[in-house]
Short mmCIF file of C-alpha atoms and ligand atoms in Angstrom, two decimals:
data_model
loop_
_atom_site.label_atom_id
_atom_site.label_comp_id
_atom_site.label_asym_id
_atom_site.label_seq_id
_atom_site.Cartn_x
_atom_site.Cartn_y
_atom_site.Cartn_z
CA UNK A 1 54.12 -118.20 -28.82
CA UNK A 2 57.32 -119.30 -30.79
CA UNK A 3 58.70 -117.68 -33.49
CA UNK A 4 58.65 -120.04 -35.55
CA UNK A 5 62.09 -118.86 -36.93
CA UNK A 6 63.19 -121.11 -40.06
CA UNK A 7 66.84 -122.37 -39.49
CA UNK A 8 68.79 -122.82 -42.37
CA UNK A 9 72.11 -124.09 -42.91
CA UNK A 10 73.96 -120.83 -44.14
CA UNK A 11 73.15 -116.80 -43.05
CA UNK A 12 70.37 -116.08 -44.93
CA UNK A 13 70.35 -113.17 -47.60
CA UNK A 14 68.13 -110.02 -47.37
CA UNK A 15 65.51 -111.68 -49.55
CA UNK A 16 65.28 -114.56 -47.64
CA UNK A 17 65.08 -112.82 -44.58
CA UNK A 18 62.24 -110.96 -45.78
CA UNK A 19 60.43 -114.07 -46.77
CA UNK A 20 61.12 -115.96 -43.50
CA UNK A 21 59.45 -113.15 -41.45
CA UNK A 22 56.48 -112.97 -43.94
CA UNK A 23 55.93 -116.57 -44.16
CA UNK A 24 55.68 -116.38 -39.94
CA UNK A 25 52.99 -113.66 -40.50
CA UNK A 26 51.09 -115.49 -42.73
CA UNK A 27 51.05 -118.89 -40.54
CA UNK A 28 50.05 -116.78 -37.35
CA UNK A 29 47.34 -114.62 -39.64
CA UNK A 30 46.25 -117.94 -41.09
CA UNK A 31 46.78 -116.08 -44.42
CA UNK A 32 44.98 -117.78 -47.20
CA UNK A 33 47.64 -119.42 -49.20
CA UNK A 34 46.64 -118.02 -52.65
CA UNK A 35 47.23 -114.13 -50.77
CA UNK A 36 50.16 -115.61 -49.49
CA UNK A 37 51.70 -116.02 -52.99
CA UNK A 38 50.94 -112.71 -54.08
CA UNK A 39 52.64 -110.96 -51.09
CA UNK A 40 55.45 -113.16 -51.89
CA UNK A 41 56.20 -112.39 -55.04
CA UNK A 42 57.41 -109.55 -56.59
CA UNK A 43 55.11 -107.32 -58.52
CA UNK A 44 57.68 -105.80 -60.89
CA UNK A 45 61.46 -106.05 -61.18
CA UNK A 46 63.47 -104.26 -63.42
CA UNK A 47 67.57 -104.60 -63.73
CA UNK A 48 69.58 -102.31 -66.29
CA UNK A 49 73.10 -102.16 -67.18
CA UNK A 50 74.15 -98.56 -68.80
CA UNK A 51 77.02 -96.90 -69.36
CA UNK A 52 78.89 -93.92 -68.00
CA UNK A 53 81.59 -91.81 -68.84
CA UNK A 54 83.96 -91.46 -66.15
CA UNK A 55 86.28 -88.20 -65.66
CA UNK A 56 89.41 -89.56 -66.92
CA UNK A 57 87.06 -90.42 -70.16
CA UNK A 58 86.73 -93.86 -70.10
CA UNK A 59 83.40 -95.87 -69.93
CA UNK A 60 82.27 -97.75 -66.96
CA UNK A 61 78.99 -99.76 -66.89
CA UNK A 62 76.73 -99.62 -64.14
CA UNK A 63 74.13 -102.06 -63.10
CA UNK A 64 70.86 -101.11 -60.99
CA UNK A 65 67.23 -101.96 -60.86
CA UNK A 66 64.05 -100.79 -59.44
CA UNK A 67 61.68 -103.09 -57.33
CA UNK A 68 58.29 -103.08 -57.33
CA UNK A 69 56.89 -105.48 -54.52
CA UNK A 70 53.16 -104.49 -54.16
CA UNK A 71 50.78 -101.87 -55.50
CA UNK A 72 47.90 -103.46 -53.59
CA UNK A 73 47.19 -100.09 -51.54
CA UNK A 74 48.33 -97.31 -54.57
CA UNK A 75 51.40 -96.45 -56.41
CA UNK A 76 54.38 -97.72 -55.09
CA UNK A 77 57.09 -96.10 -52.67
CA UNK A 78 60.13 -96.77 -51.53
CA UNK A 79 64.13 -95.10 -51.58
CA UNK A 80 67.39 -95.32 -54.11
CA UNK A 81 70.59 -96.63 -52.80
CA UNK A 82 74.05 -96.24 -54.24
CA UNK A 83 76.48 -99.12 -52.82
CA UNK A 84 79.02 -101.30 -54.29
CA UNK A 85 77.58 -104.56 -53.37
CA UNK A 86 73.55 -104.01 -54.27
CA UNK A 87 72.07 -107.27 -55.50
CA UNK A 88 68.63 -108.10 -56.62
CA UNK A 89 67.63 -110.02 -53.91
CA UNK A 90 68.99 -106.71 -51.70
CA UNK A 91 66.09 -104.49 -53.45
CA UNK A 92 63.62 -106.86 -53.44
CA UNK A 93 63.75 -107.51 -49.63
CA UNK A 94 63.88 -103.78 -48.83
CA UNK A 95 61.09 -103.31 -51.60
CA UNK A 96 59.09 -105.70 -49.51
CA UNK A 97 59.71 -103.83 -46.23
CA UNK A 98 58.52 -100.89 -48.05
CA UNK A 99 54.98 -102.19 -48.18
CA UNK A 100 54.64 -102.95 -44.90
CA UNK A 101 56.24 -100.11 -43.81
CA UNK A 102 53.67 -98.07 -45.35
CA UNK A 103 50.38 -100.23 -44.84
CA UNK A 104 51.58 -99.88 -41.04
CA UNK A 105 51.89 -96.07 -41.32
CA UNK A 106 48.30 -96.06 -42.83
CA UNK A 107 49.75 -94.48 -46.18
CA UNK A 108 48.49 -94.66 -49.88
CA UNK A 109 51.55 -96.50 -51.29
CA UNK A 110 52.67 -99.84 -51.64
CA UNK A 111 56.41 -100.29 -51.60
CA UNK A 112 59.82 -100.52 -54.07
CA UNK A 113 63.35 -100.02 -54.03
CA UNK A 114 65.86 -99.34 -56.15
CA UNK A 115 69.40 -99.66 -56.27
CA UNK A 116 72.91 -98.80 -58.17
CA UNK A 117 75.81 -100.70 -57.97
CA UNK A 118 78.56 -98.27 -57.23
CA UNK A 119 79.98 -96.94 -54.12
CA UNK A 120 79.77 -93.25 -54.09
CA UNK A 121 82.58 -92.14 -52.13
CA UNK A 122 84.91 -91.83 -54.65
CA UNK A 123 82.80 -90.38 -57.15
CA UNK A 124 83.14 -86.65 -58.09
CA UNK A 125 80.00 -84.87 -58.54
CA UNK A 126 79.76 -85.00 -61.80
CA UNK A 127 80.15 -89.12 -62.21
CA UNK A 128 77.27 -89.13 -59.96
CA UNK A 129 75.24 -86.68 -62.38
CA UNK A 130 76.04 -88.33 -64.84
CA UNK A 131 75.11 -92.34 -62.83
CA UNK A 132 72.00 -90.67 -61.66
CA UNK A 133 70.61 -89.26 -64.74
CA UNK A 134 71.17 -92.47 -66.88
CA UNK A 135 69.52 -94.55 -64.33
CA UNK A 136 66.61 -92.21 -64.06
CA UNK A 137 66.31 -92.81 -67.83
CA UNK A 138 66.74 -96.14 -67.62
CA UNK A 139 64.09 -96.76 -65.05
CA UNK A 140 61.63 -93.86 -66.31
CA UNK A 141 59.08 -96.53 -67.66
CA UNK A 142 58.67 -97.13 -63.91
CA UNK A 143 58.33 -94.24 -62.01
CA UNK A 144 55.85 -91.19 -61.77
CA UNK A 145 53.83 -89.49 -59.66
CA UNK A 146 51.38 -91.74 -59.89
CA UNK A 147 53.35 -94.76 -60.38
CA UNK A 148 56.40 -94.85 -58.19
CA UNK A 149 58.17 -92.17 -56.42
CA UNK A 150 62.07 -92.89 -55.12
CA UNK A 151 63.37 -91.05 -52.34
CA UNK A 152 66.70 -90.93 -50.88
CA UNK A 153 68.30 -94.10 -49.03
CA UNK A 154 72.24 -95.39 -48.35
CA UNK A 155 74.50 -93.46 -50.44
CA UNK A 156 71.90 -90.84 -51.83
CA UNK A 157 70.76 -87.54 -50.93
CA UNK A 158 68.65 -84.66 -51.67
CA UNK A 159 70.64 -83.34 -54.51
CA UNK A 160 70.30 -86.89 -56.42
CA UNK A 161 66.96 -86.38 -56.20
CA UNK A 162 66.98 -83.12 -57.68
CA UNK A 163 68.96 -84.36 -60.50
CA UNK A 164 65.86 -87.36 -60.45
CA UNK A 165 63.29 -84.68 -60.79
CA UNK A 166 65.06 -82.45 -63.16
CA UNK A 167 65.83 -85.94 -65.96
CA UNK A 168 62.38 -86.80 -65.87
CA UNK A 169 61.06 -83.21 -65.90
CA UNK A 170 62.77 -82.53 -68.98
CA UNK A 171 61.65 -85.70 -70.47
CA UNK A 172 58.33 -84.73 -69.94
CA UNK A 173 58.78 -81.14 -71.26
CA UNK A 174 57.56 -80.00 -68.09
CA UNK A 175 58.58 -79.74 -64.50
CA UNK A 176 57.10 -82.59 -61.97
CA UNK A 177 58.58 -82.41 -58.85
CA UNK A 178 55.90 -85.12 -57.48
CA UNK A 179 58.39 -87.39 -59.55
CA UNK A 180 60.68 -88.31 -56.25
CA UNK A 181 60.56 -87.10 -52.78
CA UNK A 182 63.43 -85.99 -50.27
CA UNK A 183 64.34 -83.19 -52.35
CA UNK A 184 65.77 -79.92 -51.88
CA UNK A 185 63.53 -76.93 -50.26
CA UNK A 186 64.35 -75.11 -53.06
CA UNK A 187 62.54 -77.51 -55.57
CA UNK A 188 59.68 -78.91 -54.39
CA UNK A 189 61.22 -80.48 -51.16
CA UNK A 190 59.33 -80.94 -47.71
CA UNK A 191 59.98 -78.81 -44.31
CA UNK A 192 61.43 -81.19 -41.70
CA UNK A 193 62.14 -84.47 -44.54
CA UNK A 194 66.33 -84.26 -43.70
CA UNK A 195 65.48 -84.83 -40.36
CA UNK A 196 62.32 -86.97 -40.23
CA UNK A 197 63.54 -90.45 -40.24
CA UNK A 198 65.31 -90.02 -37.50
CA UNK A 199 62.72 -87.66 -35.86
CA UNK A 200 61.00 -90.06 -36.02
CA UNK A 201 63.32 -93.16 -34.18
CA UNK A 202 63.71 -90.74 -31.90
CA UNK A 203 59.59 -90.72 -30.83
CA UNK A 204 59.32 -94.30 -31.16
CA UNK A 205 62.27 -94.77 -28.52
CA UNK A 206 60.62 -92.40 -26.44
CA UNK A 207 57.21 -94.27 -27.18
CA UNK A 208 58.85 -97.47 -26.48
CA UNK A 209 60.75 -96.04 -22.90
CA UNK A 210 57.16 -94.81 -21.43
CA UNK A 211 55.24 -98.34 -22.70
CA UNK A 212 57.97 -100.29 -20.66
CA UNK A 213 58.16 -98.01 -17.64
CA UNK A 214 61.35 -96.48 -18.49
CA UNK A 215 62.38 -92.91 -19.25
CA UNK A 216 64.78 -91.39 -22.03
CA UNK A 217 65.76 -89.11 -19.97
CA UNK A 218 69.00 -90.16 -18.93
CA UNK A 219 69.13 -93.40 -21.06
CA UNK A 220 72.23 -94.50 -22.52
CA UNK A 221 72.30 -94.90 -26.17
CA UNK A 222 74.94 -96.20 -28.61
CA UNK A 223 74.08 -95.46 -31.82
CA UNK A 224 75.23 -97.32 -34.83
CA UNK A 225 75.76 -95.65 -38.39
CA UNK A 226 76.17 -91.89 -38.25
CA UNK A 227 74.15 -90.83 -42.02
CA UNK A 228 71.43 -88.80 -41.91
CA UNK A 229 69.49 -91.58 -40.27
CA UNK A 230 72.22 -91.84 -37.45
CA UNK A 231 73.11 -88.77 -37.01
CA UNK A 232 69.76 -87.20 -36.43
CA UNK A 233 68.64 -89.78 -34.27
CA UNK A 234 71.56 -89.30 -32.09
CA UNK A 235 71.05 -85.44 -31.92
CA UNK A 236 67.48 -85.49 -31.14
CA UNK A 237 67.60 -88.25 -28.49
CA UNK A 238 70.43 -86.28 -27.02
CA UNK A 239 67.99 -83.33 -26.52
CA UNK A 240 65.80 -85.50 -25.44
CA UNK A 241 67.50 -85.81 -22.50
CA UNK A 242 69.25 -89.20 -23.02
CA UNK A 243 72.89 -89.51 -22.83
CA UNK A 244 74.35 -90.91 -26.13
CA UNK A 245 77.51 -92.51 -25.53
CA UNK A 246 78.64 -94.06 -28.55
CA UNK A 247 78.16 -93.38 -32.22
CA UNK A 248 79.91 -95.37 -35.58
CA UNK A 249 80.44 -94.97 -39.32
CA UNK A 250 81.69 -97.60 -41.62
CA UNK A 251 85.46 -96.80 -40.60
CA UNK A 252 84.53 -97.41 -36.49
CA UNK A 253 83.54 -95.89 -33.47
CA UNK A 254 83.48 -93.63 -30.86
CA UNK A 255 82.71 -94.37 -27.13
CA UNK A 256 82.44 -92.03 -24.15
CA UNK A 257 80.66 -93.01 -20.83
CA UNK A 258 80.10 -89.89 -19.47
CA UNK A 259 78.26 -88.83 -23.01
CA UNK A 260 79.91 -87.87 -26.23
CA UNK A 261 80.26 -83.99 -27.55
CA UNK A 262 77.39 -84.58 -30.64
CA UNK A 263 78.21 -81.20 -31.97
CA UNK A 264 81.94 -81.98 -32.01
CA UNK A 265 81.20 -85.17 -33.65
CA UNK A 266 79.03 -84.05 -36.37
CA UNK A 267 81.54 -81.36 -36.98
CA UNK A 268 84.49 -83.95 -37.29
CA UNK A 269 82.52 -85.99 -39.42
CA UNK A 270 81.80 -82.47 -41.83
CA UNK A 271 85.41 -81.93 -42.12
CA UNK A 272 87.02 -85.60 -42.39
CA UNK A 273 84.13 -87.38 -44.45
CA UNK A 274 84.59 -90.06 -41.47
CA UNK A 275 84.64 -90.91 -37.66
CA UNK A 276 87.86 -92.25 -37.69
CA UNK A 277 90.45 -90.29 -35.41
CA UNK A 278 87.47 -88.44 -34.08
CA UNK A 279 88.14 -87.21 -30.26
CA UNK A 280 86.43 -86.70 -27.42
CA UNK A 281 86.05 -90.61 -26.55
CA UNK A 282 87.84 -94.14 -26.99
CA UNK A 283 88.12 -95.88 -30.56
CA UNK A 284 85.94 -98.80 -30.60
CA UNK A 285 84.59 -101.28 -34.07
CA UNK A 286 81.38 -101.11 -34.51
CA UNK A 287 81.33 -104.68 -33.32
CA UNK A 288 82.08 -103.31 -29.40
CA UNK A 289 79.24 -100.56 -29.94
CA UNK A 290 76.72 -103.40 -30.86
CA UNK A 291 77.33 -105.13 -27.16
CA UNK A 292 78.04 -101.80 -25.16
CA UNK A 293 76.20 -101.93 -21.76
CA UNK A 294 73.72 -99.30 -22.84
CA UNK A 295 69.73 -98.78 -22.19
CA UNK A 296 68.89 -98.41 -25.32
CA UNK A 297 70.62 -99.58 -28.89
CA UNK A 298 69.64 -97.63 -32.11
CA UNK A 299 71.47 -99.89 -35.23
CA UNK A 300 71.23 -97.19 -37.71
CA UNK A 301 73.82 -98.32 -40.26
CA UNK A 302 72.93 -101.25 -42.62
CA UNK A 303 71.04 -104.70 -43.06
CA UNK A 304 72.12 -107.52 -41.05
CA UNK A 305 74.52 -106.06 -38.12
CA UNK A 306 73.05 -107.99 -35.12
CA UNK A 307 72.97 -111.69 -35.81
CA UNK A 308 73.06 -115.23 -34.15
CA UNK A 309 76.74 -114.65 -33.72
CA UNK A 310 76.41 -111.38 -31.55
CA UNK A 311 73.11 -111.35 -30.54
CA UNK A 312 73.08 -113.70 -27.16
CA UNK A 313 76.17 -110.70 -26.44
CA UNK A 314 73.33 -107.77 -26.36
CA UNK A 315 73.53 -105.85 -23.54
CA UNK A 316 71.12 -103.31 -24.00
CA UNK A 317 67.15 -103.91 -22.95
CA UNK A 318 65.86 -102.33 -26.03
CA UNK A 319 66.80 -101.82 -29.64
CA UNK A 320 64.54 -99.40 -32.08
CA UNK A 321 66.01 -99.77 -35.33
CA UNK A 322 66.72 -97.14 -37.29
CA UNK A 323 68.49 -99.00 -40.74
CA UNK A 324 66.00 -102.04 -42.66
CA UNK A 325 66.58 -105.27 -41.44
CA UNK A 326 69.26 -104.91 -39.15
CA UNK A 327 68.73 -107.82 -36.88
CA UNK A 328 68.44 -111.33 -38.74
CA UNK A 329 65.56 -113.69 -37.66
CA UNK A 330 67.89 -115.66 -35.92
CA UNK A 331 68.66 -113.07 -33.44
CA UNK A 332 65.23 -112.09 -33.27
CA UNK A 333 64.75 -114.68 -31.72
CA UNK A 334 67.41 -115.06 -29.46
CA UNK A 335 66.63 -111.86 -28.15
CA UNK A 336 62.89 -112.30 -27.71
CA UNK A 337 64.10 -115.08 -25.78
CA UNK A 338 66.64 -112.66 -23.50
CA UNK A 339 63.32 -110.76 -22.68
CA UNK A 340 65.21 -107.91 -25.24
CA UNK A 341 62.36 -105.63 -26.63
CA UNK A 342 63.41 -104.86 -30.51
CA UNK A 343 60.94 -101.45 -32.10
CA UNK A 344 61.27 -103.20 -35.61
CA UNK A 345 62.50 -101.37 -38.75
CA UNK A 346 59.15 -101.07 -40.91
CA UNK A 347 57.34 -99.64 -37.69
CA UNK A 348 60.47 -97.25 -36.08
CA UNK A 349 61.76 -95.68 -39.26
CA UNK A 350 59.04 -94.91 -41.21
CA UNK A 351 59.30 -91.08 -40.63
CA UNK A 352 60.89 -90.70 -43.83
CA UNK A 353 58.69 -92.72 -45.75
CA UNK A 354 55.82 -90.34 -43.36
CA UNK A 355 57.50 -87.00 -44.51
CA UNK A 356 57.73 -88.25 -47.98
CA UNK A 357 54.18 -88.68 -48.06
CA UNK A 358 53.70 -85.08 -46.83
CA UNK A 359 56.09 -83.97 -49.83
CA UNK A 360 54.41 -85.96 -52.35
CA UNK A 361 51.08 -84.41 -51.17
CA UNK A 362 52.26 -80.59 -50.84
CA UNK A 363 54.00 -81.10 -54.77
CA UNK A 364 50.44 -82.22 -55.62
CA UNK A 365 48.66 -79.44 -54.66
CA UNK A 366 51.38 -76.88 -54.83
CA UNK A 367 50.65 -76.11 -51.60
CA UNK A 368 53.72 -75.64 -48.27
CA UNK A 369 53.20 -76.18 -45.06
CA UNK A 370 55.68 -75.02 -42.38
CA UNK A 371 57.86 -77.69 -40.21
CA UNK A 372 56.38 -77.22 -36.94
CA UNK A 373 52.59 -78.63 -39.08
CA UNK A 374 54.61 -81.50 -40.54
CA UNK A 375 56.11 -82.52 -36.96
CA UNK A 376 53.22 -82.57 -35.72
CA UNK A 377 51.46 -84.64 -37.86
CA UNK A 378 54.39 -87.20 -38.10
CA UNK A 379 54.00 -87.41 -34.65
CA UNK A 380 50.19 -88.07 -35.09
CA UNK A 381 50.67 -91.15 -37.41
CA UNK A 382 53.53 -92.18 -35.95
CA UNK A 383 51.84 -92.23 -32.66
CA UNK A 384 48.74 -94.00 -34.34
CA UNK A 385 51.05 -96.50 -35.94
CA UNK A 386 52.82 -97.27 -32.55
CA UNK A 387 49.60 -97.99 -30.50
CA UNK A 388 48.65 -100.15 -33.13
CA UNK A 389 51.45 -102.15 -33.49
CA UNK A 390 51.39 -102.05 -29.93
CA UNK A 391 47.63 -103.72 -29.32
CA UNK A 392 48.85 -106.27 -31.90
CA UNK A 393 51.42 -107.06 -30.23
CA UNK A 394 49.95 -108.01 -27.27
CA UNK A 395 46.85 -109.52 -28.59
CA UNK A 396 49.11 -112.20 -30.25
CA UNK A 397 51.37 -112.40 -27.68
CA UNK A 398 54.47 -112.20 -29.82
CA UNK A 399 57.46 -109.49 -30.30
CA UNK A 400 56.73 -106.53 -32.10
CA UNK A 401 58.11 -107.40 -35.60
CA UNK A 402 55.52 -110.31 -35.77
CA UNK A 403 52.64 -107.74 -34.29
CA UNK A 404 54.12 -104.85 -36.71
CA UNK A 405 53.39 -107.70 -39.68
CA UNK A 406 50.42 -108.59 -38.63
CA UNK A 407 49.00 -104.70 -39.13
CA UNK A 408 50.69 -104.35 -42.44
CA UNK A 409 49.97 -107.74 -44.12
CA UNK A 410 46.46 -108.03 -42.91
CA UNK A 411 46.23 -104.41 -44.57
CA UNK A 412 47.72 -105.32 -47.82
CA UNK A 413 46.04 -108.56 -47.76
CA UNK A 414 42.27 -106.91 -47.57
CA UNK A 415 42.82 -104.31 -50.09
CA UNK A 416 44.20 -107.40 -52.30
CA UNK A 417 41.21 -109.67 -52.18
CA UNK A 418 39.10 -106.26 -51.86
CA UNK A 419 40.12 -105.73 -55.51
CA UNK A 420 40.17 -108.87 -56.60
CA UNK A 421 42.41 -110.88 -58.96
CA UNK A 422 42.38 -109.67 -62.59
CA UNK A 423 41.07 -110.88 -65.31
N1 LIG B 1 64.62 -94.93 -47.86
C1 LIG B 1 63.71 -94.61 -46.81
C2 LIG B 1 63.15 -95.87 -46.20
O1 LIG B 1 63.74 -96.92 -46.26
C3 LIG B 1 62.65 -93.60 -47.22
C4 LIG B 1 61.74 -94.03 -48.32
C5 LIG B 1 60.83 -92.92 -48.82
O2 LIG B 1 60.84 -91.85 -48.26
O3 LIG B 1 60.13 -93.18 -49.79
O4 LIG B 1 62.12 -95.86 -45.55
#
């Protein structure tokens, strides 16, 4: 079938990209038009502006918000990014992604997002207490256990969660680690969560390789963004057996044909913050990584990186996507077209989202489990998810974003007329 991409006049934003692939969904569901409006819209948005006092003393104000796109399925889900140019229409899109992600992983949750203004980098440690706390407070009318439960993303890590938990713990009076997810070990965190998003890429590629007849082992990867998403991914597929031959960070690349040194790079990147000067390989932009004649092509960075404009220059045969919403619906299409197989986003890095779950759960009932019993059962749903994405796939004869939709809005959508509409 076609795509049924819509074409618009300038790049469309994150939001808009979101809407374009639900609204192509909904046509090939023949979504009733009423549930069609709800899974467009919003559920809750929230934007704050609060101040912050910097080192040297003065004030800055901050702006962020939390999104809440769907509680259809249970309390809502979804990570907390720190980057300078987070918009609304930014959180909303990856809000929505968030629901589908988890309908398609079979989880509890529906999805949000939040975001803060402000590029880390700079920051010292205690700015981004100081950031972190206020916009917990800020946003605490929002989130709970039971409510909705943030998790790292871009520019956060464990530790802002901890300082997450520990502001809404002591506004409670009482510890609640169930608050937020993707926290340290030593406070209610998960076995295998740092690595489990990437963990988790890495099965899908390898899911993806023995579905079209290929093999990892041996593959060559190029791997763009080098966070914990990147990073990870890169490791495990490289003891997998494939041969990773180029990695990026915001600053650039790195590209080696005979395979790059991981260790050595994750080392460099430890002691210089960034990739750039790295050795072992050539410098390359993260542009020349995106059209590297590789097997396999894991964009693992940030929204929007493969587009109409590079897209009809992809080399590789198949990209699993390891960021949200790297490829626009443009390129989707151009690279259905190229016979390029694309594991999207909502289905490939929901490992995170996966081990959160298993967090959320073992806070709950105060009750660890050791990392080799949460692999395993990551690999069980994301197995599950895969096939079913998979048979959806095929039965509609379309790429796998479209069949990946199809299992998450046709979940979302049942449990919504399920329930009902209120009053
Ligand atoms: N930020 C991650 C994502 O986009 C993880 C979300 C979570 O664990 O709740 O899937």
């Amino acid at each position: 079938m076609s795509l049924m991409t819509d074409r618009v006049d300038r790049p469309q934003n994150a939001w808009e990209m979101a809407l374009s692939q639900l609204d192509n969904v909904a046509a090939l569901l023949r979504l009733d038009p009423g549930l069609h409006a709800i899974l467009r819209s919003p559920k809750r948005e929230l934007t704050v502006h609060f101040p912050v006092q910097m080192d040297d003393g003065s004030l800055r104000i901050f702006t962020g918000h939390r999104v809440q796109h769907n509680t259809g399925l249970g309390p809502t889900k979804g990570g907390l990014r720190y980057s300078a140019d987070v918009t609304l229409d930014e959180v909303r899109a990856l809000a929505m992604w968030m629901t589908w992600k988890c309908a398609i992983a079979g989880l509890p949750y529906g999805g949000a997002k939040g975001g803060v203004a402000v590029d880390p980098r700079p920051l010292s440690l205690r700015e981004l207490e100081g950031i972190t706390r206020r916009y917990a407070t800020e946003v605490s009318v929002l989130i709970g256990p039971e409510r909705d439960i943030p998790a790292p993303d871009m520019g956060t890590n464990p530790q802002v969660m901890a300082w997450l938990m520990d502001t809404i713990s002591m506004h409670h009076g009482y510890t609640v680690t169930g608050v937020v997810t993707g926290k340290p070990l030593a406070v209610g965190g998960s076995q295998g969560r740092v690595e489990a998003t990437g963990r988790g890429v890495m099965l899908t590629a390898g899911m993806a390789c023995r579905k079209l007849g290929r093999s990892l082992e041996g593959a060559r990867v190029a791997v763009q963004g080098f966070g914990n998403v990147g990073a990870v991914t890169a490791r495990l597929l490289a003891r997998a057996g494939a041969r990773v031959v180029a990695v990026s960070d915001i600053t650039g690349g790195l590209y080696n044909e005979q395979g790059l040194d991981l260790a050595l790079v994750e080392g460099y990147k430890l002691d210089h913050r960034d990739l750039s000067g790295c050795p072992g390989g050539d410098a390359i932009t993260n542009e020349e990584l995106l059209t590297l004649p590789v097997d396999l092509l894991i964009p693992a960075a940030m929204e929007k990186q493969i587009t109409e404009a590079n897209a009809p220059r992809i080399r590789a045969r198949l990209i699993v996507e390891g960021a949200n919403g790297p490829v626009t619906p443009e390129a989707d299409h151009i690279l259905h077209e190229q016979g390029v197989r694309v594991v999207p986003d909502v289905l490939a890095n929901a490992g995170g989202v996966i081990v959160s779950y298993f967090e959320w759960v073992q806070d709950i009932q105060a009750f660890f489990w050791d990392e080799s019993e949460v692999n395993q059962r990551l690999e069980r749903i994301m197995s599950r998810a895969f096939e079913t994405v998979w048979d959806a796939t095929e039965k509609y004869q379309t790429n796998m974003r479209i069949g990946a939709y199809a299992v998450g809005v046709s979940r979302v959508a049942e449990a919504t007329s399920i329930r009902g509409i209120y009053p």
